[in-house]
mmCIF file of C-alpha atoms in Angstrom:
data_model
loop_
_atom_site.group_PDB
_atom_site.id
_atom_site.type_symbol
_atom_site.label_atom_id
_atom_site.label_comp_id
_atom_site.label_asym_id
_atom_site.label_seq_id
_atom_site.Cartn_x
_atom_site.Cartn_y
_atom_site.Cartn_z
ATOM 1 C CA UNK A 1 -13.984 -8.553 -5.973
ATOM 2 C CA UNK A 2 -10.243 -7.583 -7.272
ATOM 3 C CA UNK A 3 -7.614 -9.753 -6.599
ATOM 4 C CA UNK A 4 -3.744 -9.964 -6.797
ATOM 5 C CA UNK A 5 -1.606 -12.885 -6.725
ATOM 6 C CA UNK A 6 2.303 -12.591 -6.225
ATOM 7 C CA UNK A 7 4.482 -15.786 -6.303
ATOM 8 C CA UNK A 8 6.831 -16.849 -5.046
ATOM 9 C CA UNK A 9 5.770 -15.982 -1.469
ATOM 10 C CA UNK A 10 9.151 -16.123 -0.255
ATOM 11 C CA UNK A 11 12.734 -16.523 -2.295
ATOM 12 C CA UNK A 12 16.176 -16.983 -0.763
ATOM 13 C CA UNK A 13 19.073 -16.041 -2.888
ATOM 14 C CA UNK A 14 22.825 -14.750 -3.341
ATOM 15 C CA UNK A 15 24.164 -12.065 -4.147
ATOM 16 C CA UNK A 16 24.699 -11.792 -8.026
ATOM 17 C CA UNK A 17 21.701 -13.814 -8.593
ATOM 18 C CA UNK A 18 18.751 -12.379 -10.852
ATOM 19 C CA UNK A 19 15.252 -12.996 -9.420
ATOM 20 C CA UNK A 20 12.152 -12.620 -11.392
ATOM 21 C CA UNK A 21 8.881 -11.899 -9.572
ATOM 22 C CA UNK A 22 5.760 -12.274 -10.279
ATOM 23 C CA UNK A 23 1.920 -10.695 -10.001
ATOM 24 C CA UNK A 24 -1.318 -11.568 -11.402
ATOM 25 C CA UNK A 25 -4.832 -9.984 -10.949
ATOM 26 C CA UNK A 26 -7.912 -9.893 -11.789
ATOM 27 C CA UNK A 27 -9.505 -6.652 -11.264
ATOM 28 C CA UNK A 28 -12.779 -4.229 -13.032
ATOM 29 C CA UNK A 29 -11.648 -1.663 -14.798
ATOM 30 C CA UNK A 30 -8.037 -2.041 -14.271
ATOM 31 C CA UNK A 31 -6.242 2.064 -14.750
ATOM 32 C CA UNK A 32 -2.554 0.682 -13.920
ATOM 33 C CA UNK A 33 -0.216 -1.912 -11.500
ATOM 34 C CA UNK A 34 2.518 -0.331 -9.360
ATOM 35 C CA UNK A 35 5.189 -1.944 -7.829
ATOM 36 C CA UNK A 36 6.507 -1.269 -3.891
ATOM 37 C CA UNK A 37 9.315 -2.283 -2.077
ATOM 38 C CA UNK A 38 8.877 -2.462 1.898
ATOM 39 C CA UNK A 39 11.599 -2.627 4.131
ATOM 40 C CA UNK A 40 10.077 -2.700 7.380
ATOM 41 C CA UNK A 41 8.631 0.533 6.801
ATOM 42 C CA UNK A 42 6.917 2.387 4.175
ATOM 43 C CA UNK A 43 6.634 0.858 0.937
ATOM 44 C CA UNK A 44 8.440 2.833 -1.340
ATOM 45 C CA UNK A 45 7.455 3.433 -4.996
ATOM 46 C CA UNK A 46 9.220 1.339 -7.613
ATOM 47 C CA UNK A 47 7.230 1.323 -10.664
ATOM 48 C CA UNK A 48 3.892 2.199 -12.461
ATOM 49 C CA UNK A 49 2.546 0.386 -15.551
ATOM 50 C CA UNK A 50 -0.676 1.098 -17.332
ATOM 51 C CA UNK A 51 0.315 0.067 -21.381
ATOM 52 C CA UNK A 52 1.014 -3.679 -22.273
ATOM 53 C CA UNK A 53 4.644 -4.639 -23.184
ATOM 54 C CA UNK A 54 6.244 -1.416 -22.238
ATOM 55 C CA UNK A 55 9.552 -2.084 -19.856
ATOM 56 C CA UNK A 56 9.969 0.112 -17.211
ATOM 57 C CA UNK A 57 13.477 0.265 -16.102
ATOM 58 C CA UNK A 58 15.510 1.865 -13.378
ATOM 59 C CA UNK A 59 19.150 0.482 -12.906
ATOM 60 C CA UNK A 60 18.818 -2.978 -11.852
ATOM 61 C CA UNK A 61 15.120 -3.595 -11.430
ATOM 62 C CA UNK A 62 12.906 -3.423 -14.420
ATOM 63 C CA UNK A 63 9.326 -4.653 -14.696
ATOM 64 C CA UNK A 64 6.445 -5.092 -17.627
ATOM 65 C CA UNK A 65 2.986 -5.577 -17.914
ATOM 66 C CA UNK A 66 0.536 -8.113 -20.254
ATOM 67 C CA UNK A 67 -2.818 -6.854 -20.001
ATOM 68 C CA UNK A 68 -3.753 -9.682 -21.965
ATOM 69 C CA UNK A 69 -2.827 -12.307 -19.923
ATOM 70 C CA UNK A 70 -3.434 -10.342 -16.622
ATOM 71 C CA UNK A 71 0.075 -10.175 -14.994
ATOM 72 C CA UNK A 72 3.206 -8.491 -14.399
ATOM 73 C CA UNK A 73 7.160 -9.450 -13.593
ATOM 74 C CA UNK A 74 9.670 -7.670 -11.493
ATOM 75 C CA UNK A 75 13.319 -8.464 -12.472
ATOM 76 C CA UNK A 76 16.121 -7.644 -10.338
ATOM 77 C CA UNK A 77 19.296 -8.781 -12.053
ATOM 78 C CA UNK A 78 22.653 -8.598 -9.916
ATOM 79 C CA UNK A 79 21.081 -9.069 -6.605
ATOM 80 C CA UNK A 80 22.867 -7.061 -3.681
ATOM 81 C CA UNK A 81 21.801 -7.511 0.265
ATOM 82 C CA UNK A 82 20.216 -4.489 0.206
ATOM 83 C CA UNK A 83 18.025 -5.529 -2.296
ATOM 84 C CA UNK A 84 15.967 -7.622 0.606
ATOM 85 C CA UNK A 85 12.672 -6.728 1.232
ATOM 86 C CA UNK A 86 8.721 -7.569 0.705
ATOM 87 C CA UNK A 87 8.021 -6.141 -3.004
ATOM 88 C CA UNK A 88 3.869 -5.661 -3.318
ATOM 89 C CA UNK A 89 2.452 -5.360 -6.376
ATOM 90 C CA UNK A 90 -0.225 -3.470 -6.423
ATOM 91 C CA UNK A 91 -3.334 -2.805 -8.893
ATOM 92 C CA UNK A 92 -5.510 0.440 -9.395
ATOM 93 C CA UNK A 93 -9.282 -0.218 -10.395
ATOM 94 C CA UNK A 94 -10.509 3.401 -12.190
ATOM 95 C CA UNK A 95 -14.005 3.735 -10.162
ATOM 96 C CA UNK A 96 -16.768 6.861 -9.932
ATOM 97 C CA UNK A 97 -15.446 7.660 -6.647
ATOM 98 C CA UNK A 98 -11.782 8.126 -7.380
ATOM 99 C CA UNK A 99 -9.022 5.322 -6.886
ATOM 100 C CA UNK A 100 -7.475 2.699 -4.571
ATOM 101 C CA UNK A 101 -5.178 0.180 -4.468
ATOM 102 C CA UNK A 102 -5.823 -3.716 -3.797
ATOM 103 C CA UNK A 103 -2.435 -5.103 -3.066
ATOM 104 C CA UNK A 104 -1.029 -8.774 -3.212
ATOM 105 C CA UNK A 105 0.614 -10.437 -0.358
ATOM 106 C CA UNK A 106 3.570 -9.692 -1.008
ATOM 107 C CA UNK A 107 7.307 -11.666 -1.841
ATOM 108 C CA UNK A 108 9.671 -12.183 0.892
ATOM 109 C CA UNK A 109 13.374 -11.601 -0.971
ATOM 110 C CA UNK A 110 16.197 -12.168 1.015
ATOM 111 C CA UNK A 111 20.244 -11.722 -0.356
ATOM 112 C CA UNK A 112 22.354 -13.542 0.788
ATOM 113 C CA UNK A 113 26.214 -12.497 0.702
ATOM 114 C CA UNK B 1 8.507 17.817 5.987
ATOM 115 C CA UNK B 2 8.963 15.495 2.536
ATOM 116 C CA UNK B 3 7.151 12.591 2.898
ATOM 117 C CA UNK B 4 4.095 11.547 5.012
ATOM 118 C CA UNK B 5 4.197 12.024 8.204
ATOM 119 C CA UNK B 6 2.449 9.484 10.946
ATOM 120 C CA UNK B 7 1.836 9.634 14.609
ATOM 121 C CA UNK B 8 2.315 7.631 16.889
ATOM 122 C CA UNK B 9 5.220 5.471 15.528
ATOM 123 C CA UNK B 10 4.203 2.606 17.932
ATOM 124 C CA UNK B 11 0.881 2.562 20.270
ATOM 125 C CA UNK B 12 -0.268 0.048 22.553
ATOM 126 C CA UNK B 13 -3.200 0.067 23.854
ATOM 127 C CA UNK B 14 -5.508 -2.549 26.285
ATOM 128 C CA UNK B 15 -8.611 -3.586 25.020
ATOM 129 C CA UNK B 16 -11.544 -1.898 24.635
ATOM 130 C CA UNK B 17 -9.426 1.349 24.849
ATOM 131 C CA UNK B 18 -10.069 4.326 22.237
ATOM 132 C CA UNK B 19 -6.862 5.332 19.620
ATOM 133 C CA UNK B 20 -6.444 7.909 17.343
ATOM 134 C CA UNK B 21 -3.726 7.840 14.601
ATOM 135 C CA UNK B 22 -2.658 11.041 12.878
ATOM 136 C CA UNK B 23 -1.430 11.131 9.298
ATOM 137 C CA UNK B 24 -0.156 14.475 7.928
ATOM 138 C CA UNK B 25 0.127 14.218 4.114
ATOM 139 C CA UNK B 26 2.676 15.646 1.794
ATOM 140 C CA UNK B 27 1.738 19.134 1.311
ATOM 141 C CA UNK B 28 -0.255 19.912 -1.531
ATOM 142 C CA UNK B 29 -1.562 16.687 -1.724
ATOM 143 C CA UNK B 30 -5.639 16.245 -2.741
ATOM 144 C CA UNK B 31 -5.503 12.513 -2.123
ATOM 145 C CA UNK B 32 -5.141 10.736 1.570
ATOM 146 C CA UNK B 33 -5.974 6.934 1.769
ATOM 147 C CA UNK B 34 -5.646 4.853 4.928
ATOM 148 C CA UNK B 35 -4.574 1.061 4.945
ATOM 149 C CA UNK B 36 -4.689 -1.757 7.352
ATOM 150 C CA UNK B 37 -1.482 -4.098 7.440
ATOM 151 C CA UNK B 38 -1.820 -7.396 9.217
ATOM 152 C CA UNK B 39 1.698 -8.945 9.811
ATOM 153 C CA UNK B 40 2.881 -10.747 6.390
ATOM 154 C CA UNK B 41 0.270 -9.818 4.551
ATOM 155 C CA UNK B 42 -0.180 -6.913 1.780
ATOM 156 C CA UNK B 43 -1.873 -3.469 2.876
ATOM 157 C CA UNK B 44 -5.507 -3.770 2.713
ATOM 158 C CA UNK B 45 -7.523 -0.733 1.579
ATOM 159 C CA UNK B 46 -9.394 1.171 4.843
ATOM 160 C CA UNK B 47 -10.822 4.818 3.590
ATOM 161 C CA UNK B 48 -10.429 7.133 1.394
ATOM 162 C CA UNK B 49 -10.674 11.271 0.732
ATOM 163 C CA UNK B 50 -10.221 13.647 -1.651
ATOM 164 C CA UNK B 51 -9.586 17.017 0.207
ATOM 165 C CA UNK B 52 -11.990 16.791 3.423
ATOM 166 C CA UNK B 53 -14.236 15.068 1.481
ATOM 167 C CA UNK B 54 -14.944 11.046 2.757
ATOM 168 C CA UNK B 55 -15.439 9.376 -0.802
ATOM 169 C CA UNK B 56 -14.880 6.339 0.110
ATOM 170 C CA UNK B 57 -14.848 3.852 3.284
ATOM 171 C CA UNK B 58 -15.851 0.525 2.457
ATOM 172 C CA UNK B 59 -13.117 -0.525 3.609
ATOM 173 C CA UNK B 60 -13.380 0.395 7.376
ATOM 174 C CA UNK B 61 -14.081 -2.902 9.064
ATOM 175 C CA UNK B 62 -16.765 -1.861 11.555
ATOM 176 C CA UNK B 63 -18.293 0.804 12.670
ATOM 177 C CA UNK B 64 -16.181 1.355 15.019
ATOM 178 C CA UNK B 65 -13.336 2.914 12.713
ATOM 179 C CA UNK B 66 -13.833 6.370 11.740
ATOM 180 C CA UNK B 67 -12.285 8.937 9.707
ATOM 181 C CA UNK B 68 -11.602 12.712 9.313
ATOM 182 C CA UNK B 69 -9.879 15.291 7.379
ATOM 183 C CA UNK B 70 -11.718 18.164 8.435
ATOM 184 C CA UNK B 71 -9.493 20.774 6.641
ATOM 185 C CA UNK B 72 -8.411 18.512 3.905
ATOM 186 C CA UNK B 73 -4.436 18.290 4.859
ATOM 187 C CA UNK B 74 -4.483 16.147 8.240
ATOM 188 C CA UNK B 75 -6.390 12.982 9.073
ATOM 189 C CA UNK B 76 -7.355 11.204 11.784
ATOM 190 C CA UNK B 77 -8.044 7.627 12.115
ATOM 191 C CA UNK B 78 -9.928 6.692 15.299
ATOM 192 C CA UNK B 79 -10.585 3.305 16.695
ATOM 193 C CA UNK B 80 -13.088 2.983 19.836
ATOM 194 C CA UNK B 81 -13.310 0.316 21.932
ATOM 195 C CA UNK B 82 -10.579 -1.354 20.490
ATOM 196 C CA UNK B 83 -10.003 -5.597 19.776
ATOM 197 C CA UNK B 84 -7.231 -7.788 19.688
ATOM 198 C CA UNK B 85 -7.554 -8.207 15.959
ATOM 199 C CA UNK B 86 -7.682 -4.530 14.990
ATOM 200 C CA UNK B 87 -3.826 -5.063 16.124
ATOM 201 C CA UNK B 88 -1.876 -4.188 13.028
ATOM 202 C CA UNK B 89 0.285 -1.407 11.215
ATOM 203 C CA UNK B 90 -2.023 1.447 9.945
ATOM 204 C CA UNK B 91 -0.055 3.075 6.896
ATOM 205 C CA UNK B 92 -1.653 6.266 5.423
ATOM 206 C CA UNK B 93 -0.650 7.407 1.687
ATOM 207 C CA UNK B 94 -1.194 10.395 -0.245
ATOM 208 C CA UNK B 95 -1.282 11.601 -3.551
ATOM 209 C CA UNK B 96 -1.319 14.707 -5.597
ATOM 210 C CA UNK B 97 -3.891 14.007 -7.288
ATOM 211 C CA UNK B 98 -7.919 12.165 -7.919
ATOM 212 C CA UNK B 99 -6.561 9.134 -10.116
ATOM 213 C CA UNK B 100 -3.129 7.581 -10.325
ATOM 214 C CA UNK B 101 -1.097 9.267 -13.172
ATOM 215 C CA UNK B 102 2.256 8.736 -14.487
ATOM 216 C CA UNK B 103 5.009 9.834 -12.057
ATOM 217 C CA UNK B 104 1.916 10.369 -9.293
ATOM 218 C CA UNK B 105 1.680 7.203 -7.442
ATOM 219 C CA UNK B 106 0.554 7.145 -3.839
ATOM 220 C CA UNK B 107 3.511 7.895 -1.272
ATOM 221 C CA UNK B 108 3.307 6.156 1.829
ATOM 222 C CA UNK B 109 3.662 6.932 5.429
ATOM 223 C CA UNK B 110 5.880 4.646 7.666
ATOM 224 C CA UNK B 111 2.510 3.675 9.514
ATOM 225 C CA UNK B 112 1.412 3.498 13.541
ATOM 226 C CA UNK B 113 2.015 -0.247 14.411
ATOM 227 C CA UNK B 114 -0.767 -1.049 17.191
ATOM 228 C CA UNK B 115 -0.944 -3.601 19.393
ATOM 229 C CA UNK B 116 -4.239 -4.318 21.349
ATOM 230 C CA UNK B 117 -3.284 -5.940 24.683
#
């Protein structure tokens, strides 16, 4: 059965602080990990990774992959408030009968001004 | 419009009831998953089709879930004779196409939170 792991669970911070999170899995026939951020609502796409030890990057989050060692890490450097959400990582197993997702449980980030 | 599209926002319903929860994709879309949210948990994995094809549903937790997408653009997720534990948000995602591919991830809906009295 697939399986993802994201620690910390929860994280309190300030503002300016840089978080790292992380995401581990085990999964058959892993395709790629994507990364969502869910503020109340819809997660929202942050990130896909299928190659080890490539950095994905957009302003202040960035995130990268070891397929080796099975896990991923979400860095958010200058924190703001509106950074706070649940971030799910999320892993895509390639199977006969197309795709789906198995996500984690998600971290809890809250900024605090 | 844009993004997914769900309906109802909120439903409650008393138990044993029947619901049915609408999802209308992004356009164009071949892909339409549904998910299961519990609160504080991560989205866990209900159905899945490609066009009005069903390829997928071993995620549904009983047999009394069921799916549709008889035209391959809108789906319906119905519930019959609902429990207190199928009380949950119900996000549906879609994608443009079969597998994941860069820049194609699955866009999600803002979900049907239900609540089973």
């Amino acid at each position: 059965e697939d399986k993802v792991v994201q620690s910390p669970l929860s994280l309190v911070v300030h503002e300016g602080d840089t978080v790292t999170l992380n995401c581990s899995y085990e999964v058959t026939n892993f395709r790629s990990l994507l990364w969502y951020k869910q503020e109340k609502k819809a997660p929202t796409f942050l990130f896909m990774l299928t190659s080890s030890g490539i950095e994905k990057k957009s302003g202040r989050l960035s995130s990268i992959l070891d397929k080796k060692e099975l896990f991923s890490i979400l860095n958010i450097t200058a924190t703001q408030t509106g950074d706070s959400a649940v971030y799910l990582c999320a892993v895509e197993a390639q199977e006969t009968s197309g795709s789906r997702l198995t996500f984690g449980e998600g971290t809890q980030l809250t900024v605090n001004p | 419009g844009a993004g997914v599209s769900q309906s109802p926002r909120y439903k409650v319903a008393k138990r044993g009831q029947d619901v049915a929860l609408r999802c209308d994709p992004i356009s164009g879309h071949v892909s339409l998953f549904w998910y299961q949210q519990a609160l504080g948990q991560g989205p866990e994995f209900l159905t899945y089709f490609q066009n009005e094809a069903q390829l997928d549903k071993s995620g549904l937790p009983s047999d009394r879930f069921f799916a549709e997408r008889p035209e391959g653009s809108v789906s319906t997720l119905k519930i019959q004779r609902t429990q207190q534990e199928d009380s949950a948000v119900y996000l549906c995602a879609s994608s443009l196409a079969l597998y994941i591919r860069a820049g194609q991830p699955q866009h999600f809906g803002d979900g049907t939170r239900l609540s089973i009295l």
